[in-house]
Coordinates of C-alpha atoms in Angstrom, one line a residue:
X1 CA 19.8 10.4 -1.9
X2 CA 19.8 8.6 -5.4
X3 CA 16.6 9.1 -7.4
X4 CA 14.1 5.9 -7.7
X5 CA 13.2 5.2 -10.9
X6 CA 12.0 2.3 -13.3
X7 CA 13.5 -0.8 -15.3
X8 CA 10.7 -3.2 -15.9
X9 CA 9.6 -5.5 -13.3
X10 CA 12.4 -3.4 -11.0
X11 CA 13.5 -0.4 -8.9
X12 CA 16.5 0.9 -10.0
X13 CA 18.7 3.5 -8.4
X14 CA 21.2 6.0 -10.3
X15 CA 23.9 3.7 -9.7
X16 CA 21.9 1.0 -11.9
X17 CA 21.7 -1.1 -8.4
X18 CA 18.6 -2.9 -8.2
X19 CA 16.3 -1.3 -5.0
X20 CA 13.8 -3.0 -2.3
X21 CA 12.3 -0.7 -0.3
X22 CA 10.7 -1.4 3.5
X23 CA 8.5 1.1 5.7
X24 CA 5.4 1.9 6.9
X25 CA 1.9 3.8 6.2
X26 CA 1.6 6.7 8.0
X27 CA -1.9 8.5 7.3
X28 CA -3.4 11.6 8.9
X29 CA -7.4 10.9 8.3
X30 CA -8.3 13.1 10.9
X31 CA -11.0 16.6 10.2
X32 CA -9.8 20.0 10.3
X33 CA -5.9 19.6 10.8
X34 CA -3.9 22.9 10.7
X35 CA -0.6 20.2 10.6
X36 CA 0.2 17.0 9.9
X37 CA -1.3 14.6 13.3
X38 CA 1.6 13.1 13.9
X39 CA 5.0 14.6 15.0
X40 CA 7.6 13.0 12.5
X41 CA 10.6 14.7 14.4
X42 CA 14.4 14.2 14.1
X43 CA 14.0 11.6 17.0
X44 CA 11.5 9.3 15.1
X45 CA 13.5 9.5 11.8
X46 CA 16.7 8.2 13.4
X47 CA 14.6 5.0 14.8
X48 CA 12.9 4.5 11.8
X49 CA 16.0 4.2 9.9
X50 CA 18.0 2.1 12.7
X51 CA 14.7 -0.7 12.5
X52 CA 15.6 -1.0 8.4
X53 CA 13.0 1.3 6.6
X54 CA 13.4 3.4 4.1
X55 CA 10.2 4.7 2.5
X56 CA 7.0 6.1 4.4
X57 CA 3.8 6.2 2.6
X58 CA 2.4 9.7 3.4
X59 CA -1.7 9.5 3.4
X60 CA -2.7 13.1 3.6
X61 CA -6.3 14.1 2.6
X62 CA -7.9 16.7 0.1
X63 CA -10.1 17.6 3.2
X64 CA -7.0 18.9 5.2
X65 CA -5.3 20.6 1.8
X66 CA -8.2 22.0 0.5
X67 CA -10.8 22.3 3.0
X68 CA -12.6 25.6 1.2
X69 CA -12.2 25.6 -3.0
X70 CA -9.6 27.4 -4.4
X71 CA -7.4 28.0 -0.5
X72 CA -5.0 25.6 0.3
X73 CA -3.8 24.7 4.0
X74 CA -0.7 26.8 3.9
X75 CA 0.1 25.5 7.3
X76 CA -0.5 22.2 7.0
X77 CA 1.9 22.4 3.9
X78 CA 4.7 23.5 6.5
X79 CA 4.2 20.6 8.1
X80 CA 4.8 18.5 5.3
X81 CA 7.4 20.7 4.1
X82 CA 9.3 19.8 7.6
X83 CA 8.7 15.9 7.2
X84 CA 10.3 15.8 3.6
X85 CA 13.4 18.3 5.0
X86 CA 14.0 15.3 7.5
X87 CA 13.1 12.4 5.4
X88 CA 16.1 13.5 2.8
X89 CA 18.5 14.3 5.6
X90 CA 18.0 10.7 7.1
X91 CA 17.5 8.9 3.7
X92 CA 14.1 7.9 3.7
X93 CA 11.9 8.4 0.7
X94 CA 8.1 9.5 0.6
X95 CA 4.9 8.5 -1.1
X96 CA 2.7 11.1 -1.1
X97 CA -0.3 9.4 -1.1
X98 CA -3.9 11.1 -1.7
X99 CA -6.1 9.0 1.1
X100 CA -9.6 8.3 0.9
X101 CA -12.2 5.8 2.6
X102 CA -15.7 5.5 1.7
X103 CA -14.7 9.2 -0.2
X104 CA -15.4 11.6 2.6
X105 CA -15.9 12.4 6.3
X106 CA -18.7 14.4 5.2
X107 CA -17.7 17.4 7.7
X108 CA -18.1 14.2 10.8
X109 CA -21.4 12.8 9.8
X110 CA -19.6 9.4 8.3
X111 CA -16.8 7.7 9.1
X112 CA -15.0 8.7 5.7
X113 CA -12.1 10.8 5.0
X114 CA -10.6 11.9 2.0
X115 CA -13.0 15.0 0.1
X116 CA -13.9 18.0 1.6
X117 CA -17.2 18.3 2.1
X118 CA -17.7 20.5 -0.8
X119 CA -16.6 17.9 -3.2
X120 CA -19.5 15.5 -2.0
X121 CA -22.2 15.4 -4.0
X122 CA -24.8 13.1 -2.4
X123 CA -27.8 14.3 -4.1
X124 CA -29.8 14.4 -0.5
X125 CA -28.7 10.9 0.7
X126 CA -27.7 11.3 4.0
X127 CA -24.7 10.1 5.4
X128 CA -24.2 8.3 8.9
X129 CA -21.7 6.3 10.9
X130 CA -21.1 2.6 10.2
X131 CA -23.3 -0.3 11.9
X132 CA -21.0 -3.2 11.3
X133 CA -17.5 -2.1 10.1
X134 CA -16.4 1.2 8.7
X135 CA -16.5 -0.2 4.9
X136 CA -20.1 -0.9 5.6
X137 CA -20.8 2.8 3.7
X138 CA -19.3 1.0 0.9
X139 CA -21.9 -1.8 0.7
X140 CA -25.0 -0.1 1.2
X141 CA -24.3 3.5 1.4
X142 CA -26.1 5.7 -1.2
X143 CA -24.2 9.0 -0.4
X144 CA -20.9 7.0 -0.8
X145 CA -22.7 5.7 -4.6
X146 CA -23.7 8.9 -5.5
X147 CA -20.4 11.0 -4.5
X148 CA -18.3 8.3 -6.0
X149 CA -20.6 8.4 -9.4
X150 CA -20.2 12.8 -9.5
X151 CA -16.1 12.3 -9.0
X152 CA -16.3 9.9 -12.0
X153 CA -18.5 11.7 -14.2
X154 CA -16.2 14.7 -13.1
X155 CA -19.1 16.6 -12.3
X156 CA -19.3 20.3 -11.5
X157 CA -19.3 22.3 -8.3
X158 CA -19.6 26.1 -8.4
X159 CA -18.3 25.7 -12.2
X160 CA -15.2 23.5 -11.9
X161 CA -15.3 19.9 -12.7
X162 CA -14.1 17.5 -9.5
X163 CA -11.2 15.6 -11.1
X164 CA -10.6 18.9 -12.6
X165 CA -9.9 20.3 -9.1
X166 CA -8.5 17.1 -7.7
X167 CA -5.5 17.3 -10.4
X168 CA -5.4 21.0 -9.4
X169 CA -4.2 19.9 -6.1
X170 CA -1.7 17.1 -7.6
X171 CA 0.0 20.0 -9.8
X172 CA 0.4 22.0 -6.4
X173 CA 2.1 19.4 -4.1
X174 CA 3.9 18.2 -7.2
X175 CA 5.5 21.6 -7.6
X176 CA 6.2 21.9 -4.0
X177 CA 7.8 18.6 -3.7
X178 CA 8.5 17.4 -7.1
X179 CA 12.2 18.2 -7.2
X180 CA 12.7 17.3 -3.5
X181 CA 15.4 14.2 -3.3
X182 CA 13.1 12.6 -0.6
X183 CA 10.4 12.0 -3.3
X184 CA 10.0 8.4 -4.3
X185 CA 6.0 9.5 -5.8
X186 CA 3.1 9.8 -6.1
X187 CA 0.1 7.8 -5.4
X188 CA -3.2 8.9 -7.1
X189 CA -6.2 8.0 -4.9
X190 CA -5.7 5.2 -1.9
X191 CA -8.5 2.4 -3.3
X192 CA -10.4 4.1 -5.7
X193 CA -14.0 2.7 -5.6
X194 CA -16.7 2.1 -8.6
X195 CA -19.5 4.4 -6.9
X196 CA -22.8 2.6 -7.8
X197 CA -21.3 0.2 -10.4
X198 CA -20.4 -1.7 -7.2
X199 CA -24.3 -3.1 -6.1
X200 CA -23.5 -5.7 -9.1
X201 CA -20.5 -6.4 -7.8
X202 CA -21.6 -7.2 -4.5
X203 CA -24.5 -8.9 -5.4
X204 CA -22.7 -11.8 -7.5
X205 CA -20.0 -11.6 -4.9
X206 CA -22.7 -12.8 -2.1
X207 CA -23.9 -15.4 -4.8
X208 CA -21.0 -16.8 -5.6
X209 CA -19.9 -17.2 -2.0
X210 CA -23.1 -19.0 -1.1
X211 CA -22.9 -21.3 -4.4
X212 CA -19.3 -22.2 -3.6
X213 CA -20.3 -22.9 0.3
X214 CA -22.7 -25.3 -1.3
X215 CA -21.1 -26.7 -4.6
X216 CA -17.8 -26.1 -4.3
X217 CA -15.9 -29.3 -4.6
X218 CA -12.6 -27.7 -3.0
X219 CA -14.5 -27.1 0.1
X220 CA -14.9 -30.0 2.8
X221 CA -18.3 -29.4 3.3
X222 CA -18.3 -31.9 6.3
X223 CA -15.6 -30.5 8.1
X224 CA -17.2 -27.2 7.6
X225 CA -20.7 -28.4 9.3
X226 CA -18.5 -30.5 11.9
X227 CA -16.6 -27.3 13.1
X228 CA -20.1 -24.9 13.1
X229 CA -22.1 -27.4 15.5
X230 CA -18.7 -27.5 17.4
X231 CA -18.5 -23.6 17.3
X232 CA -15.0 -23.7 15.9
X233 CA -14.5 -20.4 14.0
X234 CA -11.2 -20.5 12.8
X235 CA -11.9 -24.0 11.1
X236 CA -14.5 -22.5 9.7
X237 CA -13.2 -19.9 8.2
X238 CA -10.0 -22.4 7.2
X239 CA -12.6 -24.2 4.9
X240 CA -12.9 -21.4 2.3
X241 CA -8.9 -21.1 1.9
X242 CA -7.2 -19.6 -1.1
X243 CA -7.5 -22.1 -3.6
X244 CA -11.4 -21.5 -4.3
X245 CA -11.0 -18.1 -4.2
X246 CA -10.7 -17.6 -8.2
X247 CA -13.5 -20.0 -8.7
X248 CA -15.4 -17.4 -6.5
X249 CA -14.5 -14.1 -7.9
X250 CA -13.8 -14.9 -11.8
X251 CA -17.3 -14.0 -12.9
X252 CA -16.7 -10.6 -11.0
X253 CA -14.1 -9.6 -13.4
X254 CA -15.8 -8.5 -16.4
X255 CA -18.2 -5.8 -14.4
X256 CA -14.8 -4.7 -12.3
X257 CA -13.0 -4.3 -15.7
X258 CA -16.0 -2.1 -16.9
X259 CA -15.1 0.7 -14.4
X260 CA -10.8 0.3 -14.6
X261 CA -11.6 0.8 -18.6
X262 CA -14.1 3.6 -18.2
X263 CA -13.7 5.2 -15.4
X264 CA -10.6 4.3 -13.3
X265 CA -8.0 4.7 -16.4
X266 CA -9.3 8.0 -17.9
X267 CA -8.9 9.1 -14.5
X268 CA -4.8 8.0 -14.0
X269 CA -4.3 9.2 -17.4
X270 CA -5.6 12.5 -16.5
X271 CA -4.2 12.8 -12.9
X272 CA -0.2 11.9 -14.1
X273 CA -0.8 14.2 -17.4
X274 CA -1.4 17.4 -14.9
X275 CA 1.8 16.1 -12.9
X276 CA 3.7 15.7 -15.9
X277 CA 3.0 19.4 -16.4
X278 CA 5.1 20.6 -13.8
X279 CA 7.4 17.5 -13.2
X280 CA 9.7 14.6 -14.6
X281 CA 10.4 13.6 -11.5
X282 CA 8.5 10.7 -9.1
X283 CA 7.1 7.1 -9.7
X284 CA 3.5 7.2 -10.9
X285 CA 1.7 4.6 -8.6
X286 CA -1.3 2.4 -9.6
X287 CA -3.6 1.4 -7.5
X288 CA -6.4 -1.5 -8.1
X289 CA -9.9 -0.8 -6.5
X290 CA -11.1 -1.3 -3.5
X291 CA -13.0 -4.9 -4.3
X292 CA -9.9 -6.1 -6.1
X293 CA -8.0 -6.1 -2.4
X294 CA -9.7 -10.1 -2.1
X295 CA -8.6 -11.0 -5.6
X296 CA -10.7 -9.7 -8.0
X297 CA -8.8 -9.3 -11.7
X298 CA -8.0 -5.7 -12.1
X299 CA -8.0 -4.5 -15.8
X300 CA -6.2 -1.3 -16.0
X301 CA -3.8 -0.7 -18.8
X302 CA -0.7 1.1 -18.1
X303 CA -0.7 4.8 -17.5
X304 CA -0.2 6.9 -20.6
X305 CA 0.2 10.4 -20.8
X306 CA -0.4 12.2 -24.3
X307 CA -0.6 9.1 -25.7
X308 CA 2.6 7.3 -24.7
X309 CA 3.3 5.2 -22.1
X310 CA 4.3 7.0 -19.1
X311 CA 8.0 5.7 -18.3
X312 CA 7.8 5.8 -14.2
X313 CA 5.2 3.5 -12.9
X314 CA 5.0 0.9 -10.6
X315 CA 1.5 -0.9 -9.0
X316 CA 0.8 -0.7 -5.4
X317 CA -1.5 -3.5 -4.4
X318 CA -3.4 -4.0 -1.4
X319 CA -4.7 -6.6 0.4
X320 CA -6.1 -8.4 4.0
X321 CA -7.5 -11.7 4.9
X322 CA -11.4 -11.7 4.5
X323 CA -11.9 -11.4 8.8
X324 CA -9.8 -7.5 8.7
X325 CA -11.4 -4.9 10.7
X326 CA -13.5 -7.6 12.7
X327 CA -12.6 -9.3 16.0
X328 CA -11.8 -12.5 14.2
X329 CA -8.9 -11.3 12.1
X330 CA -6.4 -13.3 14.6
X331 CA -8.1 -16.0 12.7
X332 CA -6.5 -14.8 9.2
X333 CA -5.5 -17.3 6.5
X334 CA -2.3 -16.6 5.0
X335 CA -3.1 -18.6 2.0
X336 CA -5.9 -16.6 1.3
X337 CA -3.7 -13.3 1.5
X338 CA -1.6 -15.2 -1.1
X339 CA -4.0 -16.0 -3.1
X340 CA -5.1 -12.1 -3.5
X341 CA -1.7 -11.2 -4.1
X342 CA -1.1 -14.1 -6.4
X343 CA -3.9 -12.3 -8.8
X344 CA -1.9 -9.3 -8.3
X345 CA 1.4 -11.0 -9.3
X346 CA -0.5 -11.2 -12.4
X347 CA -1.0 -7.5 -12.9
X348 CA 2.4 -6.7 -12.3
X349 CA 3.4 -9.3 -15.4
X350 CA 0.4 -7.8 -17.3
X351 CA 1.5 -3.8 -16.7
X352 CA 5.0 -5.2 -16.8
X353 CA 6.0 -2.6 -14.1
X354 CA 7.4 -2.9 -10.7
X355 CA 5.6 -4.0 -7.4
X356 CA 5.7 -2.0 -3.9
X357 CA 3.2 -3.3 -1.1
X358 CA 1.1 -0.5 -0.5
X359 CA -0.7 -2.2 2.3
X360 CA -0.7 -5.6 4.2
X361 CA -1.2 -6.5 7.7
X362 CA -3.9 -4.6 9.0
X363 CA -3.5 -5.7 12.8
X364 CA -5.3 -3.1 15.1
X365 CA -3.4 -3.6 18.1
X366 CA 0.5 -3.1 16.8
X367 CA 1.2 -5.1 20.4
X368 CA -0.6 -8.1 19.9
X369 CA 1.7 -11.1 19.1
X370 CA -0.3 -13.4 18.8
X371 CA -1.0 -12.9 14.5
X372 CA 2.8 -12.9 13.9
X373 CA 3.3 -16.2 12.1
X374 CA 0.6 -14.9 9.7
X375 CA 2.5 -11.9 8.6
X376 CA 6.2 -14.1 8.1
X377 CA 4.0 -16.1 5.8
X378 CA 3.8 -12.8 3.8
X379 CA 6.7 -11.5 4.2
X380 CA 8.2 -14.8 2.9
X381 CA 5.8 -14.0 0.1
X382 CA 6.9 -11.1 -0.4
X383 CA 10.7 -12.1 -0.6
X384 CA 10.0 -15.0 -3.6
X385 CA 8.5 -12.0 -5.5
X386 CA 10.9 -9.7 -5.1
X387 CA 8.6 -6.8 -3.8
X388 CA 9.4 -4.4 -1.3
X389 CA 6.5 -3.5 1.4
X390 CA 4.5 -0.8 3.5
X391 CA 3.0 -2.1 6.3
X392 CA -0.2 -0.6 7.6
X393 CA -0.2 1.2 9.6
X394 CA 1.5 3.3 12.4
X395 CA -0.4 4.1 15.7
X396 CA 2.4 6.9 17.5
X397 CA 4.4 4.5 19.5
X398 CA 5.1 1.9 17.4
X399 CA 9.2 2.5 16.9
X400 CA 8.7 1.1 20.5
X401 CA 6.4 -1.7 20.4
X402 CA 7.1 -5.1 19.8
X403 CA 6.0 -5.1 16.3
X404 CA 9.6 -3.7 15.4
X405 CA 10.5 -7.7 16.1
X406 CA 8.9 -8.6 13.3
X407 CA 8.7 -5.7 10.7
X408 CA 12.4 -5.0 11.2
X409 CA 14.5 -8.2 9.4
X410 CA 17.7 -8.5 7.6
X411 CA 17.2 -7.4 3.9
X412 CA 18.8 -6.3 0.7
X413 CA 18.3 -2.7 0.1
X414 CA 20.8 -1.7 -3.0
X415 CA 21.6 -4.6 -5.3
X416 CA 24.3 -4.6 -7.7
X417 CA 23.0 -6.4 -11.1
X418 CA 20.2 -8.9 -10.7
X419 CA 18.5 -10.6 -7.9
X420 CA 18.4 -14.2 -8.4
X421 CA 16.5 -14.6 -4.6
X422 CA 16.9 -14.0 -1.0
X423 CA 15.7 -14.9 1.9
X424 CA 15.7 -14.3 5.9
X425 CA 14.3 -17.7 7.7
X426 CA 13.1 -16.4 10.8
X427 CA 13.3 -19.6 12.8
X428 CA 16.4 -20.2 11.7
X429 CA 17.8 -16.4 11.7
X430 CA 19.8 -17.2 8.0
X431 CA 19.3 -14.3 5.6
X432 CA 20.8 -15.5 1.8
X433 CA 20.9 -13.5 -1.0
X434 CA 22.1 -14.6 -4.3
X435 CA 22.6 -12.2 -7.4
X436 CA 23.9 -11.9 -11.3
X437 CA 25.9 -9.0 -12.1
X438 CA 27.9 -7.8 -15.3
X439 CA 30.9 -6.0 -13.2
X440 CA 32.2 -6.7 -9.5
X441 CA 30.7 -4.3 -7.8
X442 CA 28.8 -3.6 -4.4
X443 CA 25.5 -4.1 -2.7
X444 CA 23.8 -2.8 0.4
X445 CA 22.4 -5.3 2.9
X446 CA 20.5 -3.9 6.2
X447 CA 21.3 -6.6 8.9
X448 CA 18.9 -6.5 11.9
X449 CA 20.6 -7.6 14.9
X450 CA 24.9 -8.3 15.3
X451 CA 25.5 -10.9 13.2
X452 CA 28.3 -12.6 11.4
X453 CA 29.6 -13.4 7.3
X454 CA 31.7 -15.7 6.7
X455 CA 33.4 -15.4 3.3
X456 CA 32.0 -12.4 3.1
X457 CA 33.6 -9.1 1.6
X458 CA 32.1 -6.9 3.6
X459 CA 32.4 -3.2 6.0
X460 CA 30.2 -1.4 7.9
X461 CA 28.5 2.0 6.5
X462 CA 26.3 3.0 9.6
X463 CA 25.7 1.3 12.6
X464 CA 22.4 1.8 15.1
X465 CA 21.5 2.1 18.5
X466 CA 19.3 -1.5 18.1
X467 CA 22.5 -3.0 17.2
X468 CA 21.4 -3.1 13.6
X469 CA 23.8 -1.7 10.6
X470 CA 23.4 -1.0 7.3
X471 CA 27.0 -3.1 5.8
X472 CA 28.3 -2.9 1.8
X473 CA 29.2 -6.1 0.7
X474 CA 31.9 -6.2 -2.3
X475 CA 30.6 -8.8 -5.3
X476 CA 32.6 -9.9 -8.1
X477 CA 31.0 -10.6 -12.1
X478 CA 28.3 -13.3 -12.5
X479 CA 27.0 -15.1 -9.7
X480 CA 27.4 -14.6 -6.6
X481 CA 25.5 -15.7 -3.0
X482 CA 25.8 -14.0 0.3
X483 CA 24.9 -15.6 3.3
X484 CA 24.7 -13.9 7.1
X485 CA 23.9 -15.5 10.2
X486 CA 22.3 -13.6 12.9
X487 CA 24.0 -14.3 16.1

């Protein structure tokens, strides 16, 4: 495998060829694991590789590596050890990412995972399970505030600070895995949240919602009453579409720049400094918070370690349509998506780093159809910007589900040069690829289903059981435009 690393906006490999990577999140949340939940065998890294992916994002928990201070999960580092062994033998890559949601399960008592419970300081407030949604511990939940606040503070438990602990842990798995060619990197902390900063937040969010319902002259305020009295949901919801969504999160920025200034970016700087300790090696992710997922401005600077700008980083955005995690998410607005991750398309300029997908979709039921037109729309999106995706998230069987007809598509994976653009039009099945290279050279394309190239250079590297293959195609100096027509 050829080491990931940096070149701007880009992933380059060591070959200098320009690299999209494609995959999946696959998280073990779950309390008191003595291995990793789910069984990534030889079997499921040969299917994962013949649908097109080539990059798992790994969410494992502090809870299940350290669940007492000071002794890690020996065994449930085996496990881990095992998934990298197979991930480098079948080419796939690995983000190790730290998870968390709503900071910690709090030993069952909330819905949470991430902390062990003796890296939860709640100061007596007393945690419990959600009423609405499972982020509802973020909106009103004091123990979430008040652990969040201690981990920021870095705060002490039996003498040690927490972020002093928590980049403890980093420096472990990052000398266990640092020099492993599987390793793409490392993400710090899966949607780090303000902690109590947040009640502002929310409270101008709920304002500025309700003003723009009333004020807002982007919104058809008639269509909107029309399709309430009618009980038409999705019209509803279509009324507050992406284009008044800066107009209702722009005063939001300044108190969500306050923590990525004080809190969030000490904390990166700190985290990647104790990694940089015992490693070179691995792509420093950034995250934004967990409100800047619907298009808040995130603020952070670039990562620096000992003062200079750390040269491997890339941004990991996240983001769902407002309705996620309720019933009415088969109702969600792609232009709204796009609108979140047009904000985040500003971030990447901003850091001027390179952009993976950390997250999208969302769909509960990896079965259910019915929402595929939605997640095209960002995949298309996806495909203008150039960034390569994880979707979230796998559920055990879905290598066998029909969401492999939609995840798995025709795709560059190794460029040689530039990308000018590509594209696979669905409807259509045409994948086009045009590029701008210094020397004749080749690229890798993964081609989902048998196809054919006309004028194409091209030969066969591996071929799958789906009747997909991975094929180089030969390029000559300058420009040059591949096209490929699934049959």
């Amino acid at each position: 495998m050829e080491k990931i690393i940096t070149k701007s906006l880009s992933f380059v490999d060591e070959s200098g060829r320009q690299r999209l990577l494609s995959g999946m999140n696959i998280d073990d949340k779950h309390l008191n694991q003595k291995e990793f939940y789910y069984d990534l065998n030889e079997e499921f890294f040969k299917k994962y590789r013949a649908y097109g992916f080539d990059i798992i994002r790994l969410a494992v928990t502090w809870q299940n590596l350290e669940p007492e201070m000071y002794c890690y999960n020996e065994e449930y580092l085996k496990s881990l050890d095992r998934i990298f062994e197979l991930a480098e033998k079948y080419g796939v890559y690995i983000l190790l990412d730290m998870h968390q949601d709503i900071y910690s399960a709090n030993d069952g008592k909330s819905v949470g995972d991430g902390a062990p419970s003796w890296a939860a300081i709640t100061d007596g407030a007393k945690p419990r399970m959600p009423i609405f949604v499972w982020a509802d511990g973020y909106f009103f939940g004091r123990w979430v505030h008040n652990s969040f606040d201690h981990f920021w503070n870095n705060d002490f438990v039996r003498g040690v600070g927490l972020q002093d602990r928590y980049c403890d842990l980093w420096k472990m798995l990052a000398t266990r895995y640092g020099n492993s060619p599987a390793l793409f990197g490392y993400d710090l902390m899966n949607e780090p949240f303000p902690g109590s900063m947040s009640k502002r937040m929310f409270l101008r969010l709920v304002t500025n919602v309700a003003k723009a319902v009333m004020f807002n002259k982007k919104i058809d305020r008639k269509r909107m009453v029309t399709s309430l009295f009618k009980g038409d949901t999705p019209s509803i919801l279509d009324c507050i579409g992406g284009n008044v969504i800066r107009d209702v999160m722009e005063n939001i920025d300044a108190l969500s720049a306050e923590f990525d200034i004080k809190k969030y970016s000490p904390f990166l700087n700190k985290t990647a400094a104790a990694i940089r300790e015992v490693t070179d090696n691995g792509i420093i992710m950034i995250e934004q918070s967990y409100l800047c997922n619907s298009g808040i401005r995130q603020s952070v600077p670039p990562i620096t370690v000992n003062g200079k700008r750390e040269p491997l980083q890339c941004f990991g955005p996240h983001s769902y349509d407002i309705m996620v995690d309720t019933p009415l998410y088969k109702y969600a607005n792609a232009d709204r998506v796009k609108a979140f991750f047009g904000e985040m398309k500003n971030t990447q300029l901003r850091l001027n780093v390179p952009v993976i997908v950390g997250e999208w979709g969302g769909c509960s039921d990896n079965k259910d159809t019915s929402w595929f037109p939605h997640a095209y729309e960002l995949l298309e999106y996806f495909e203008e910007n150039h960034w390569g995706q994880m979707y979230w998230d796998y559920h055990g069987d879905d290598l066998d589900s029909p969401l492999m007809t939609m995840l798995s598509r025709t795709r560059p994976v190794a460029v040689e040069g530039e990308i000018k653009a590509y594209s696979y039009n669905v409807n259509k099945k045409e994948f086009s690829l045009t590029l701008s290279a210094e020397k004749a050279g080749e690229s890798l394309i993964y081609v989902h289903a048998p196809f054919t190239a006309e004028d194409t250079d091209f030969s066969v590297i591996e071929e799958y059981e789906t009747g997909a293959s991975l094929i180089a195609v030969k390029t000559e100096a300058g420009e040059s435009t591949v096209k490929i027509n699934i049959i």
